[in-house]
Coordinates of N, CA and C in Angstrom, one line a residue:
M190 N -8.8 42.0 -8.0 CA -7.5 42.2 -8.6 C -6.1 41.6 -8.6
D191 N -5.9 41.2 -10.0 CA -4.7 40.1 -9.9 C -3.5 41.0 -9.7
H192 N -2.6 39.6 -9.4 CA -1.0 40.4 -8.6 C -0.7 41.2 -10.0
S193 N -1.0 41.3 -10.9 CA -0.1 42.1 -12.2 C -0.9 43.5 -12.2
T194 N -2.3 43.5 -11.8 CA -2.7 44.6 -11.6 C -2.0 45.5 -10.2
V195 N -1.9 44.8 -9.4 CA -1.6 45.5 -7.9 C -0.1 46.1 -8.5
S196 N 0.8 44.9 -9.2 CA 2.2 45.1 -9.5 C 2.2 46.6 -10.4
G197 N 0.9 46.7 -11.4 CA 0.5 47.8 -12.1 C 0.3 49.0 -11.6
L198 N -0.6 49.1 -10.5 CA -0.9 50.1 -9.5 C 0.2 50.5 -8.7
L199 N 1.0 50.1 -8.4 CA 2.1 50.4 -7.0 C 3.3 50.8 -8.2
K200 N 3.2 50.8 -9.4 CA 4.6 51.1 -9.9 C 4.3 52.1 -10.8
S201 N 2.5 52.4 -11.2 CA 2.0 53.5 -11.9 C 1.5 54.8 -10.4
F202 N 1.7 54.6 -9.6 CA 1.5 55.1 -8.4 C 2.4 55.1 -7.1
P203 N 3.8 55.1 -7.5 CA 5.0 55.0 -6.8 C 5.5 55.8 -5.3
S204 N 5.7 54.9 -4.3 CA 5.4 55.7 -2.7 C 7.0 57.0 -3.1
D205 N 7.7 56.7 -4.0 CA 9.0 57.6 -4.4 C 8.6 58.7 -4.7
E206 N 7.0 59.0 -5.5 CA 6.4 59.8 -5.7 C 5.3 60.5 -4.8
G207 N 5.8 60.0 -3.7 CA 4.7 60.8 -2.4 C 3.2 60.1 -2.6
W208 N 3.3 58.9 -3.3 CA 1.7 58.3 -3.2 C 1.4 57.3 -1.9
P209 N 0.8 57.3 -1.5 CA 0.5 56.6 0.0 C 0.3 55.1 -0.1
F210 N 1.3 54.2 -0.7 CA 1.2 53.0 -1.2 C 2.9 52.2 -0.7
A211 N 2.8 51.1 -0.4 CA 4.2 50.4 0.0 C 4.8 50.5 -1.0
K212 N 6.3 50.0 -0.9 CA 7.1 50.5 -1.9 C 7.3 49.0 -2.7
Y213 N 6.9 48.9 -4.4 CA 6.9 48.1 -5.0 C 8.3 47.4 -5.0
L214 N 8.7 46.2 -4.6 CA 10.4 45.6 -5.0 C 10.3 44.8 -6.0
G215 N 9.1 44.1 -6.3 CA 9.3 43.2 -7.5 C 8.1 41.9 -7.5
A216 N 7.9 40.9 -8.3 CA 7.0 40.5 -8.4 C 7.7 39.0 -8.9
C217 N 7.1 37.9 -9.1 CA 7.9 36.4 -8.9 C 6.2 35.5 -8.8
G218 N 5.6 35.1 -10.0 CA 4.5 34.5 -10.1 C 3.6 35.0 -9.3
R219 N 2.9 34.5 -8.6 CA 1.8 35.1 -8.0 C 1.6 36.3 -6.8
M220 N 3.2 36.3 -6.6 CA 3.6 36.6 -5.4 C 3.9 38.4 -5.7
V221 N 3.7 39.3 -5.3 CA 3.7 40.8 -5.0 C 4.8 40.8 -4.1
A222 N 6.3 41.7 -4.0 CA 7.0 41.9 -3.1 C 6.7 43.2 -2.7
V223 N 6.5 43.7 -1.5 CA 6.5 45.5 -1.3 C 7.4 45.4 -0.1
N224 N 7.8 47.1 0.5 CA 8.9 46.7 1.4 C 7.5 46.7 2.7
Y225 N 8.3 46.4 4.0 CA 7.7 46.3 5.1 C 7.4 47.8 6.0
V226 N 6.2 47.9 5.7 CA 6.0 49.7 6.2 C 6.0 49.9 7.8
G227 N 5.2 48.7 8.5 CA 5.4 49.1 10.2 C 4.5 48.3 10.7
E228 N 3.6 48.7 11.7 CA 2.8 48.0 12.1 C 1.4 48.4 11.8
E229 N 0.4 47.6 11.8 CA -0.8 47.9 11.2 C -1.5 49.0 12.0
L230 N -2.5 49.7 11.2 CA -3.4 50.8 12.0 C -4.0 50.3 13.3
W231 N -4.3 49.5 13.4 CA -5.1 48.7 14.2 C -4.2 48.9 15.4
S232 N -3.1 48.8 15.7 CA -2.4 48.6 16.8 C -2.2 49.9 17.7
F233 N -2.8 50.8 16.6 CA -2.5 52.4 17.5 C -4.2 52.7 18.0
Y234 N -5.2 51.9 18.2 CA -6.6 52.0 18.3 C -6.4 52.9 20.0
N235 N -5.8 52.4 20.7 CA -5.8 52.9 22.0 C -4.4 54.0 22.3
A236 N -3.9 54.2 21.4 CA -2.6 55.3 21.6 C -2.8 56.7 21.8
P237 N -2.3 57.2 22.7 CA -2.7 58.6 23.0 C -3.4 59.6 22.1
W238 N -4.3 60.2 22.7 CA -4.7 61.0 21.8 C -4.5 62.1 20.9
E239 N -2.8 62.4 20.9 CA -2.6 63.5 20.2 C -1.9 62.2 19.0
K240 N -1.6 61.1 19.2 CA -0.9 60.0 18.0 C -2.1 59.9 17.2
R241 N -3.5 59.6 17.7 CA -4.6 59.1 17.0 C -5.2 60.7 16.3
V242 N -5.3 62.0 16.6 CA -5.5 62.7 15.9 C -4.3 63.0 14.6
D243 N -2.9 62.8 14.7 CA -2.3 62.9 13.8 C -2.4 61.9 12.7
L244 N -2.8 60.5 13.1 CA -3.2 59.3 11.9 C -4.3 59.6 11.2
A245 N -5.4 60.1 11.9 CA -6.5 60.4 11.6 C -6.5 61.6 10.4
R246 N -5.5 63.0 10.5 CA -5.7 63.8 9.9 C -5.1 63.5 8.4
Q247 N -3.7 62.4 8.7 CA -3.3 61.7 7.6 C -3.9 60.6 6.8
L248 N -5.1 60.0 7.3 CA -5.9 59.3 6.7 C -6.9 59.9 5.8
M249 N -7.1 61.3 6.4 CA -8.2 62.5 5.6 C -7.0 62.9 4.5
D250 N -6.2 63.2 4.8 CA -5.1 63.6 3.6 C -4.8 62.4 2.5
I251 N -5.1 61.4 2.7 CA -4.9 60.3 1.8 C -6.0 60.2 1.0
A252 N -7.2 60.4 1.9 CA -8.9 60.5 1.1 C -8.4 61.7 0.2
E253 N -8.2 62.5 0.4 CA -8.0 64.0 -0.4 C -7.2 63.7 -1.7
Q254 N -5.9 62.9 -1.3 CA -4.9 63.0 -2.3 C -5.2 61.8 -3.6
L255 N -5.7 60.8 -3.3 CA -6.2 59.8 -3.9 C -7.6 60.7 -4.7
T256 N -8.4 61.4 -4.1 CA -9.5 61.6 -4.8 C -9.4 62.7 -5.7
N257 N -8.2 63.9 -5.4 CA -8.1 65.3 -6.1 C -6.6 65.0 -6.3
N258 N -6.0 65.1 -7.7 CA -4.8 65.4 -7.4 C -3.9 65.9 -8.9
D259 N -3.0 66.3 -9.0 CA -2.6 66.6 -10.7 C -2.6 65.9 -11.6
F260 N -2.6 64.6 -11.4 CA -3.0 63.7 -12.3 C -4.1 63.5 -12.8
D261 N -5.4 63.8 -12.5 CA -6.6 63.8 -13.1 C -7.0 62.3 -12.6
F262 N -6.1 61.5 -12.1 CA -6.6 60.4 -12.0 C -7.4 60.1 -10.4
A263 N -8.6 59.6 -10.3 CA -9.2 59.4 -9.0 C -9.0 57.6 -8.3
L264 N -8.5 57.0 -7.4 CA -7.9 56.6 -7.0 C -9.2 55.8 -5.7
Y265 N -10.1 54.9 -5.4 CA -11.1 54.6 -4.8 C -10.9 53.4 -4.1
L266 N -11.2 53.9 -2.6 CA -10.5 52.8 -1.5 C -11.8 52.0 -1.8
L267 N -11.7 50.5 -2.1 CA -13.2 50.0 -1.8 C -13.3 49.0 -0.6
D268 N -12.1 48.7 0.0 CA -11.4 47.9 0.9 C -11.1 48.8 2.1
V269 N -11.6 49.1 3.5 CA -11.2 50.0 4.1 C -11.6 49.6 5.6
S270 N -10.1 48.8 6.1 CA -10.4 48.3 7.4 C -8.9 48.6 7.9
F271 N -8.9 48.9 9.4 CA -8.0 48.8 10.0 C -6.4 47.9 10.1
D272 N -6.9 47.3 9.4 CA -5.5 46.0 9.1 C -5.1 46.7 7.3
N273 N -5.5 47.1 6.9 CA -5.2 47.6 5.3 C -4.2 48.9 5.4
F274 N -3.9 49.4 6.4 CA -3.2 50.3 6.7 C -2.2 50.2 7.8
A275 N -0.8 50.7 7.4 CA 0.2 50.7 8.5 C 0.9 51.8 8.8
V276 N 1.9 52.0 9.7 CA 2.4 53.2 10.3 C 3.8 52.9 10.7
G277 N 4.6 53.5 9.8 CA 5.7 53.8 9.6 C 6.5 54.0 11.0
P278 N 7.6 53.2 11.3 CA 8.1 53.4 13.1 C 8.9 54.4 12.7
R279 N 9.3 54.7 12.0 CA 10.8 56.3 12.0 C 9.6 57.5 11.9
D280 N 9.0 57.7 10.8 CA 8.2 58.7 10.2 C 7.1 59.0 10.6
G281 N 6.2 57.6 11.5 CA 4.9 58.1 11.7 C 3.9 57.8 10.2
K282 N 4.5 57.7 9.4 CA 3.7 58.3 8.2 C 2.5 56.9 7.5
V283 N 1.6 57.4 7.6 CA 0.2 56.0 7.6 C 0.4 56.0 5.9
I284 N 0.5 54.5 5.6 CA 1.0 53.7 4.0 C -0.3 52.6 3.9
I285 N -1.1 52.7 2.9 CA -2.1 51.8 2.2 C -1.2 50.5 2.2
V286 N -1.6 49.5 2.6 CA -0.8 48.1 2.5 C -1.5 47.1 1.9
D287 N -2.9 47.3 1.7 CA -3.5 46.4 0.6 C -4.0 46.9 -0.6
A288 N -3.2 46.7 -1.4 CA -4.1 47.4 -3.1 C -4.6 46.5 -3.8
E289 N -5.1 45.4 -3.1 CA -5.7 44.6 -4.1 C -7.1 45.0 -4.6
N290 N -8.0 46.3 -3.5 CA -8.6 46.7 -3.7 C -8.8 48.2 -4.3
V291 N -8.5 48.7 -5.1 CA -8.3 50.4 -5.2 C -9.3 49.9 -6.9
L292 N -9.9 51.2 -7.2 CA -10.5 51.3 -8.3 C -10.2 52.8 -8.9
V293 N -9.3 52.7 -10.4 CA -8.4 53.6 -10.4 C -9.4 54.6 -11.6
A294 N -10.0 55.6 -11.3 CA -10.7 56.1 -12.1 C -9.9 57.3 -13.2
D295 N -10.0 57.3 -14.8 CA -9.4 58.3 -15.1 C -10.5 59.7 -15.4
K296 N -10.4 60.9 -15.2 CA -11.0 62.0 -14.9 C -11.0 62.2 -16.2
R297 N -10.4 62.6 -16.4 CA -9.9 63.3 -17.7 C -10.5 62.4 -19.3
Q298 N -10.9 60.9 -19.2 CA -11.0 60.8 -20.2 C -12.8 60.3 -19.9
I299 N -12.9 60.1 -18.8 CA -14.3 60.9 -18.5 C -15.0 62.0 -19.1
K300 N -14.2 62.7 -18.7 CA -14.4 64.2 -19.3 C -14.9 64.5 -20.6
Q301 N -13.9 63.8 -21.0 CA -14.0 63.2 -22.5 C -15.3 62.8 -23.3
D302 N -15.3 61.4 -22.5 CA -16.3 60.5 -23.1 C -17.9 61.2 -22.4
K303 N -17.8 61.9 -21.9 CA -19.0 62.8 -21.1 C -20.5 61.8 -21.1
P304 N -20.3 60.6 -20.0 CA -21.1 59.4 -19.8 C -22.2 60.8 -19.5
E305 N -23.7 60.1 -19.4 CA -24.9 60.5 -18.6 C -24.4 60.7 -17.4
N306 N -24.8 62.1 -16.5 CA -24.4 62.8 -15.6 C -23.2 63.0 -15.0
Y307 N -22.3 62.9 -15.7 CA -20.9 62.7 -15.4 C -20.7 64.2 -14.7
D308 N -20.8 65.1 -14.9 CA -20.4 66.2 -14.1 C -21.4 66.8 -12.9
V309 N -22.2 65.8 -12.7 CA -22.8 65.8 -11.4 C -22.6 65.2 -10.5
W310 N -22.2 65.7 -9.2 CA -21.4 65.3 -7.9 C -22.4 64.1 -7.7
Y311 N -21.2 63.3 -7.2 CA -22.0 61.8 -6.7 C -21.7 61.7 -5.2
E312 N -22.5 61.5 -4.4 CA -22.7 61.4 -3.3 C -23.0 60.2 -3.0
S313 N -22.1 59.5 -1.9 CA -22.1 58.1 -1.5 C -23.2 57.9 -0.6
R314 N -23.8 56.9 -0.6 CA -24.9 56.6 0.5 C -24.6 55.9 1.5
F315 N -24.9 56.5 2.7 CA -24.5 55.6 3.7 C -25.6 54.1 4.0
E316 N -25.3 53.0 4.6 CA -26.1 52.0 5.1 C -25.7 51.6 6.2
E317 N -26.4 51.3 7.0 CA -26.4 50.9 8.5 C -25.8 49.0 8.1
C318 N -25.3 48.6 8.9 CA -24.7 47.3 8.3 C -24.1 46.6 10.0
D319 N -24.2 45.4 9.7 CA -23.9 44.6 10.8 C -22.7 43.8 11.1
R320 N -21.8 44.3 9.8 CA -20.7 43.6 9.7 C -19.6 44.6 9.8
E321 N -18.3 44.0 10.1 CA -17.0 44.9 10.3 C -16.9 45.8 8.7
A322 N -16.5 46.7 8.8 CA -15.6 47.1 7.5 C -16.9 47.3 6.4
C323 N -17.8 47.4 6.9 CA -19.3 47.6 5.5 C -18.8 49.1 4.6
L324 N -18.7 48.8 3.5 CA -18.9 50.1 2.4 C -19.8 50.0 1.6
S325 N -20.5 50.8 1.1 CA -21.9 50.6 -0.1 C -20.8 51.5 -1.4
F326 N -21.1 50.9 -2.3 CA -20.3 51.7 -3.1 C -21.1 51.4 -4.8
S327 N -20.8 52.3 -5.7 CA -21.5 51.9 -7.2 C -20.2 51.9 -7.9
K328 N -19.5 50.8 -8.8 CA -18.7 51.1 -9.7 C -18.9 51.5 -10.6
E329 N -20.0 51.3 -11.0 CA -20.4 52.3 -12.4 C -20.2 54.0 -12.1
A330 N -21.1 54.4 -11.0 CA -20.7 55.7 -10.6 C -19.4 55.9 -10.3
L331 N -18.4 55.3 -9.7 CA -17.3 55.6 -9.5 C -16.2 56.0 -10.8
C332 N -16.9 55.1 -11.8 CA -15.9 55.3 -13.4 C -16.6 56.2 -13.9
S333 N -17.9 56.9 -13.7 CA -18.7 57.8 -14.7 C -18.8 59.4 -14.4
R334 N -18.4 59.5 -12.9 CA -18.4 60.7 -12.2 C -16.9 61.3 -12.1
V335 N -17.0 62.8 -12.4 CA -16.0 63.3 -12.1 C -15.8 63.8 -10.5
T336 N -16.5 64.2 -9.5 CA -16.5 64.4 -8.5 C -17.1 63.4 -7.8
V337 N -16.6 62.7 -6.9 CA -17.1 61.8 -6.0 C -16.6 61.9 -4.5
D338 N -17.6 61.7 -3.6 CA -16.8 62.1 -2.0 C -16.8 60.3 -1.6
H339 N -16.4 59.6 -2.8 CA -16.2 58.1 -1.9 C -15.5 57.9 -0.8
N340 N -14.1 58.1 -1.1 CA -13.1 58.6 -0.4 C -13.5 59.0 1.4
Y341 N -13.8 59.9 1.2 CA -14.1 60.7 2.5 C -15.0 59.7 3.3
Y342 N -16.2 58.9 2.5 CA -16.7 58.4 3.2 C -16.8 57.2 3.7
A343 N -15.5 56.5 3.1 CA -15.0 55.5 3.0 C -14.0 55.2 4.7
V344 N -13.2 56.9 5.1 CA -12.4 56.8 5.9 C -12.9 56.8 7.0
C345 N -14.1 58.3 7.0 CA -14.8 58.6 8.0 C -15.8 57.3 8.7
Q346 N -16.4 56.9 7.6 CA -17.4 55.4 8.4 C -16.3 54.3 8.6
N347 N -15.5 54.1 7.9 CA -14.9 52.7 8.5 C -13.6 52.7 9.2
L348 N -13.2 54.1 9.5 CA -11.9 54.4 10.4 C -12.2 55.1 11.7
L349 N -12.8 56.4 11.4 CA -12.9 57.4 12.4 C -14.1 57.7 13.2
S350 N -15.1 57.4 12.8 CA -16.4 57.7 13.1 C -17.1 57.1 14.2
Q351 N -17.9 57.3 15.0 CA -18.5 56.5 16.0 C -19.2 55.1 15.3
Y352 N -19.7 54.9 13.7 CA -20.2 54.0 13.3 C -18.9 52.9 12.8
A353 N -17.6 53.0 13.4 CA -16.9 52.2 13.0 C -16.4 50.7 13.8
T354 N -16.5 49.5 13.2 CA -16.6 48.9 14.4 C -15.3 47.9 13.7
W355 N -14.8 47.4 14.8 CA -13.5 46.7 14.4 C -13.2 45.8 15.4
R356 N -13.1 44.2 14.9 CA -12.7 43.5 16.1 C -13.2 43.6 17.4
G357 N -14.6 43.9 17.6 CA -15.3 44.0 18.7 C -15.4 45.3 19.3
T358 N -14.6 46.1 18.8 CA -14.6 47.6 19.1 C -15.8 48.5 18.4
T359 N -16.1 49.6 19.0 CA -16.8 50.4 18.7 C -16.1 52.2 18.6
G360 N -16.8 52.9 17.5 CA -16.3 54.6 18.2 C -14.8 54.9 17.4
G361 N -14.3 54.0 16.2 CA -13.5 54.2 15.5 C -12.1 54.8 16.4
L362 N -11.1 55.5 15.3 CA -9.4 55.8 15.5 C -9.9 56.8 16.8
L363 N -10.9 58.0 16.6 CA -11.2 58.9 17.7 C -12.2 59.2 18.7
H364 N -12.3 57.8 18.9 CA -12.4 57.6 20.2 C -12.6 58.5 21.8
N365 N -13.3 58.3 22.5 CA -12.7 59.2 23.9 C -12.0 60.1 23.7
P366 N -12.6 61.3 22.9 CA -11.6 62.7 22.9 C -11.7 63.3 24.4
P367 N -10.7 64.4 24.5 CA -10.5 64.6 25.4 C -12.0 65.5 25.6
A368 N -12.2 65.7 27.4 CA -13.4 66.5 27.8 C -13.4 67.6 27.2
H369 N -12.6 68.5 26.8 CA -12.9 69.8 26.3 C -13.0 69.6 24.8
I370 N -12.8 68.4 24.1 CA -13.2 68.5 22.4 C -14.6 68.0 22.6
A371 N -14.5 67.1 23.1 CA -15.8 66.1 23.5 C -17.0 67.3 23.7
K372 N -16.7 68.6 24.6 CA -17.7 69.2 25.0 C -17.8 70.4 23.6
D373 N -16.9 70.8 23.4 CA -17.2 72.0 22.0 C -18.2 71.1 21.1
G374 N -17.8 69.8 20.6 CA -19.3 69.3 20.0 C -18.7 69.1 18.6
Q375 N -17.6 70.2 18.1 CA -17.3 70.1 16.5 C -16.8 69.0 15.7
L376 N -16.1 68.4 16.5 CA -15.4 67.0 15.9 C -16.3 65.9 15.7
E377 N -17.5 65.8 16.6 CA -18.3 64.8 16.5 C -19.0 65.0 15.2
A378 N -19.8 66.4 15.1 CA -20.5 67.3 14.2 C -19.6 66.7 12.8
L379 N -18.7 66.8 12.7 CA -17.8 67.1 11.4 C -17.9 65.3 11.1
L380 N -17.5 64.6 12.1 CA -17.5 63.3 11.9 C -19.1 62.6 11.5
D381 N -19.7 62.9 12.0 CA -21.2 62.3 11.8 C -21.9 62.9 10.4
E382 N -21.2 64.1 10.2 CA -21.7 65.0 8.7 C -21.0 64.3 7.3
C383 N -19.4 63.9 7.7 CA -18.5 62.9 6.6 C -19.1 61.9 6.6
T384 N -19.3 61.1 7.5 CA -20.7 59.9 7.6 C -21.8 59.7 7.2
K385 N -22.6 60.2 7.5 CA -24.1 60.0 7.3 C -24.6 62.0 7.0
P386 N -24.2 62.5 5.9 CA -24.5 64.0 5.8 C -25.9 64.1 5.8
K387 N -26.4 65.4 6.7 CA -27.3 65.9 6.6 C -28.3 66.4 5.4
K388 N -26.9 67.1 4.8 CA -27.3 68.3 4.0 C -26.8 67.7 2.7
H389 N -27.3 68.5 1.8 CA -26.9 67.9 0.5 C -25.6 68.1 -0.3
Y390 N -25.0 67.5 -0.7 CA -23.3 67.5 -0.7 C -22.9 67.8 0.9
G391 N -23.4 67.5 1.7 CA -22.6 68.0 3.4 C -21.4 67.2 3.1
R392 N -21.2 66.1 3.0 CA -19.9 65.3 3.0 C -18.6 66.0 2.4
F393 N -19.2 66.4 1.1 CA -17.9 67.2 0.7 C -17.0 68.4 1.4
Q394 N -18.1 69.4 1.8 CA -17.7 70.2 2.9 C -17.4 69.9 4.3
A395 N -18.1 68.8 4.7 CA -17.2 68.4 5.9 C -16.1 67.5 6.2
A396 N -16.0 67.1 5.0 CA -14.5 66.6 4.8 C -13.2 67.5 4.6
K397 N -13.4 68.6 3.9 CA -12.6 69.5 4.0 C -12.5 70.1 5.5
E398 N -13.9 70.5 6.0 CA -13.4 71.2 7.4 C -13.2 69.9 8.4
L399 N -12.9 68.6 8.0 CA -12.4 67.8 9.3 C -10.9 67.8 9.0
R400 N -10.6 67.7 7.6 CA -9.2 67.8 7.8 C -8.6 69.1 8.2
E401 N -9.2 70.7 8.1 CA -8.5 71.6 8.7 C -8.5 71.3 9.9
Y402 N -9.8 71.2 10.7 CA -9.7 70.5 12.1 C -8.9 70.0 12.5
L403 N -8.6 68.4 11.8 CA -7.7 67.8 12.7 C -6.0 68.4 12.5
T404 N -6.2 68.9 11.6 CA -4.7 69.6 11.2 C -4.3 70.7 12.3
R405 N -5.6 71.6 12.8 CA -5.2 72.5 14.1 C -4.7 71.6 15.0
L406 N -5.6 70.7 15.3 CA -5.3 69.8 16.6 C -3.9 69.6 16.4
S407 N -3.6 68.9 15.3 CA -2.3 68.3 15.1 C -1.0 69.3 15.5
A408 N -1.4 70.6 15.0 CA -0.7 71.9 15.2 C -0.3 72.0 16.4
A409 N -1.4 72.0 17.4 CA -1.5 72.8 18.8 C -0.5 71.6 19.6
S410 N -0.8 70.1 19.3 CA -0.3 69.3 20.0 C 1.4 69.5 19.8
S411 N 1.7 69.5 18.6 CA 2.9 69.8 18.4 C 3.6 71.1 19.0
S412 N 2.9 71.9 19.2 CA 3.5 72.8 19.8 C 3.7 72.9 21.5
A413 N 2.7 72.1 21.7 CA 2.2 71.8 23.3 C 3.6 71.2 24.0
M414 N 4.3 70.0 23.0 CA 5.2 68.9 23.1 C 6.5 70.0 22.7
A415 N 6.8 70.8 22.4 CA 8.0 71.3 22.1 C 8.0 72.3 23.2
R416 N 7.6 72.8 23.4 CA 7.4 73.8 24.6 C 8.2 73.1 26.0

């Protein structure tokens, strides 16, 4: 994606209207200027559990917002790594700082054009990989289907689950959960199904349940800290 396309994306989906991108300040030549958001997500890899849960919840919320929104545009993240997200120092809000690899699909146009299988839900295929931040996707499918699980897959595999590898680490942002969480097994099961689903269309349901689960954990942590 060239600088003019990045500028267009940031202006079309502005942070002021709630989109999870850095604020566009302007462009000059090949340079696109955006505001400084904060430390990259990687800096929080070993943060306290409660903080990591909050960040994971936000990441799943971003995946949902970019997939399903009132504007009927799907924005698919094609490059998902810890370096492509940052966290606001004041509000703790997660922001996408690298908008170069975002594919925008117009769902209304897809519904109007009705390409083959346009209304059949598309499941992203998990692939084993020996490199960091691997992501398998089909641009053709992303641009011709209305319902796609790509963003859930990307966030779960590359950032949250046991399959996430970055800078020599494994285990993802939600590594080493507290004993009672690990013993319960629900978090691990949801992450596994979101990354490498065993059921048909399992990732869609797992992503929904994972968002709800992380929201409950975040709420419980907040109430505990308020006491």
